[in-house]
PDB file of C-alpha atoms and ligand atoms in Angstrom:
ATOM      1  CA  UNK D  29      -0.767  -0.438  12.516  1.00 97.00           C
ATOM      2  CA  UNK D  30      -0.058  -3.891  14.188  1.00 97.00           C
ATOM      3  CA  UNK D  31       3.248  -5.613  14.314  1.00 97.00           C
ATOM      4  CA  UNK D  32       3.919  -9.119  14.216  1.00 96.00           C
ATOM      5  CA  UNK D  33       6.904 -11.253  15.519  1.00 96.00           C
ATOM      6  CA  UNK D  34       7.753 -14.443  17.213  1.00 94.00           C
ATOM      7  CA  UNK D  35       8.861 -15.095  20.694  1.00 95.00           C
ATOM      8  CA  UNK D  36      11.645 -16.805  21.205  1.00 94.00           C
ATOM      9  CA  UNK D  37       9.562 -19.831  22.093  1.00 93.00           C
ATOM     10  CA  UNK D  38       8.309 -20.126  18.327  1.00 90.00           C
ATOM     11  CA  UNK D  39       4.767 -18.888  19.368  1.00 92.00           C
ATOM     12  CA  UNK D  40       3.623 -15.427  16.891  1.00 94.00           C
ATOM     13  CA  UNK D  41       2.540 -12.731  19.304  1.00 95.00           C
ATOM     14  CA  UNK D  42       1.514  -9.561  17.365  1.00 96.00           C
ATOM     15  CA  UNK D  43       1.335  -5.702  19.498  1.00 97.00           C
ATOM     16  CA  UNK D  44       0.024  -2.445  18.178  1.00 97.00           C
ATOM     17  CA  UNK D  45       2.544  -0.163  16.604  1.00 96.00           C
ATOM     18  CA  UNK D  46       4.003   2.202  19.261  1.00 96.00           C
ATOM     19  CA  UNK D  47       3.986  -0.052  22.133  1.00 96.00           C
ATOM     20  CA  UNK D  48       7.442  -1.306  23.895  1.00 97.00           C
ATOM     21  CA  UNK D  49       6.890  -4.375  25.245  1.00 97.00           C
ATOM     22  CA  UNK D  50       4.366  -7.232  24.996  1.00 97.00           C
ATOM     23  CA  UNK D  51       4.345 -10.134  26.872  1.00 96.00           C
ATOM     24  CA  UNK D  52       3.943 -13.988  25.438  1.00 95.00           C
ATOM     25  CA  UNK D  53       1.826 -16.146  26.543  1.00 93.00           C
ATOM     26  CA  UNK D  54       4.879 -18.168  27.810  1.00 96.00           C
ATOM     27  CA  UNK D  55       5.446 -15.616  30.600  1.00 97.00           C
ATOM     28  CA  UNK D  56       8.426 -13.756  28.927  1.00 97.00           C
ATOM     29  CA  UNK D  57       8.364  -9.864  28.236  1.00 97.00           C
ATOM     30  CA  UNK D  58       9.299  -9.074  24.329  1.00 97.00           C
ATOM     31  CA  UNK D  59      10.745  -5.674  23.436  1.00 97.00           C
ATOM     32  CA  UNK D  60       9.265  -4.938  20.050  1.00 97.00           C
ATOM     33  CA  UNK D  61      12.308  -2.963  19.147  1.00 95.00           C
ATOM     34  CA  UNK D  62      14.656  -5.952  19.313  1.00 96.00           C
ATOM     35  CA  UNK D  63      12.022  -8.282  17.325  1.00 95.00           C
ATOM     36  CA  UNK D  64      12.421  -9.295  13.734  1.00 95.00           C
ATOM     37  CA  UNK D  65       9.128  -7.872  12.112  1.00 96.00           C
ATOM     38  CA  UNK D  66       7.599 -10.391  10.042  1.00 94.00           C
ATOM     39  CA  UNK D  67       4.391  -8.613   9.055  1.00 95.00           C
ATOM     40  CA  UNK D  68       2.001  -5.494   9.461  1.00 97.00           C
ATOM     41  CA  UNK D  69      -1.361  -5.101   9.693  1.00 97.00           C
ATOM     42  CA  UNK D  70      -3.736  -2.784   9.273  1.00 97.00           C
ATOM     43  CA  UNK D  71      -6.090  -3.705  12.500  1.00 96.00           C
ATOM     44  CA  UNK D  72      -6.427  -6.386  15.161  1.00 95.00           C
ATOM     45  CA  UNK D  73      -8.052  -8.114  13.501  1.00 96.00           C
ATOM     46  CA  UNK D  74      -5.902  -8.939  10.435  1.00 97.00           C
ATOM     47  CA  UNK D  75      -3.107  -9.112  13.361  1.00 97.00           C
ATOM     48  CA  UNK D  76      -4.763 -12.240  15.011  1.00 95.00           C
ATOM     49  CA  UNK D  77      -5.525 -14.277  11.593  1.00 95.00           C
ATOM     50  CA  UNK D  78      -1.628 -13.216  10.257  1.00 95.00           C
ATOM     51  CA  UNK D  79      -0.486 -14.501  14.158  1.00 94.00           C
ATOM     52  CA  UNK D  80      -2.480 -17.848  13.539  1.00 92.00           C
ATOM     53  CA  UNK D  81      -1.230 -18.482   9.896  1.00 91.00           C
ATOM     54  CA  UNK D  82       2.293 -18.249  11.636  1.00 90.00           C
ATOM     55  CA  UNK D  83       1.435 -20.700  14.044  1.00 86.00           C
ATOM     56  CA  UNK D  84      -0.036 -23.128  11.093  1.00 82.00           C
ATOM     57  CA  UNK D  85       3.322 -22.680   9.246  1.00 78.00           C
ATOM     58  CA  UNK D  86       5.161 -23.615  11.927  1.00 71.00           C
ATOM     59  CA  UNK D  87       3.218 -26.487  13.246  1.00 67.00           C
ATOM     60  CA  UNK D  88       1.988 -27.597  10.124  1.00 66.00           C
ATOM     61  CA  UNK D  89      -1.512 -26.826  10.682  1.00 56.00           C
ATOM     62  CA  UNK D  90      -2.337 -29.914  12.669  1.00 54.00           C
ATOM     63  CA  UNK D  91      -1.952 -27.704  15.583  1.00 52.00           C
ATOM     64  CA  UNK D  92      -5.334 -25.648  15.661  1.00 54.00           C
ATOM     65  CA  UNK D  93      -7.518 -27.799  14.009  1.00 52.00           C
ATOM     66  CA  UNK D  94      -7.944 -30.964  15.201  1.00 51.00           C
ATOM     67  CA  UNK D  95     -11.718 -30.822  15.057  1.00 52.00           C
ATOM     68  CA  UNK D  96     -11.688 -32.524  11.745  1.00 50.00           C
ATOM     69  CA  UNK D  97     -10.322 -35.294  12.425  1.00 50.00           C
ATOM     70  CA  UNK D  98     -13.455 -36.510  14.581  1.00 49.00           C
TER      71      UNK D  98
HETATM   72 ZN1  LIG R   6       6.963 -16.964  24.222  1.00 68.99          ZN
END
């Protein structure tokens, strides 16, 4: 089971269940305890694509796909 949560900088970071801490990509260390949960998953997997539909929500989708617009 993964568990999915956002930093306190807004990015979605997901960790497998069991483990403490997990670090963002924005340097700071997240203790999964204290996190709001905002999803499960099953497998990795389904844990990355849930992580980037958070990120689409909150950046409106623009964010990640920009390739279109060429
Ligand atoms: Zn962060």
């Amino acid at each position: 089971m993964y568990l999915i949560f956002r930093c306190d900088c807004g990015r979605a970071v997901y960790a497998k269940e069991g483990v403490k801490q997990k670090k963002c990509v924005c340097g700071k260390n997240l203790k999964v305890k204290e996190r709001r949960i905002l999803a499960k998953t099953e497998d990795s997997q389904e844990a990355s694509e849930k992580v980037q539909e958070l990120q689409e929500e909150k950046y409106g989708g623009a964010y990640f796909t920009t390739a279109n617009k060429l």
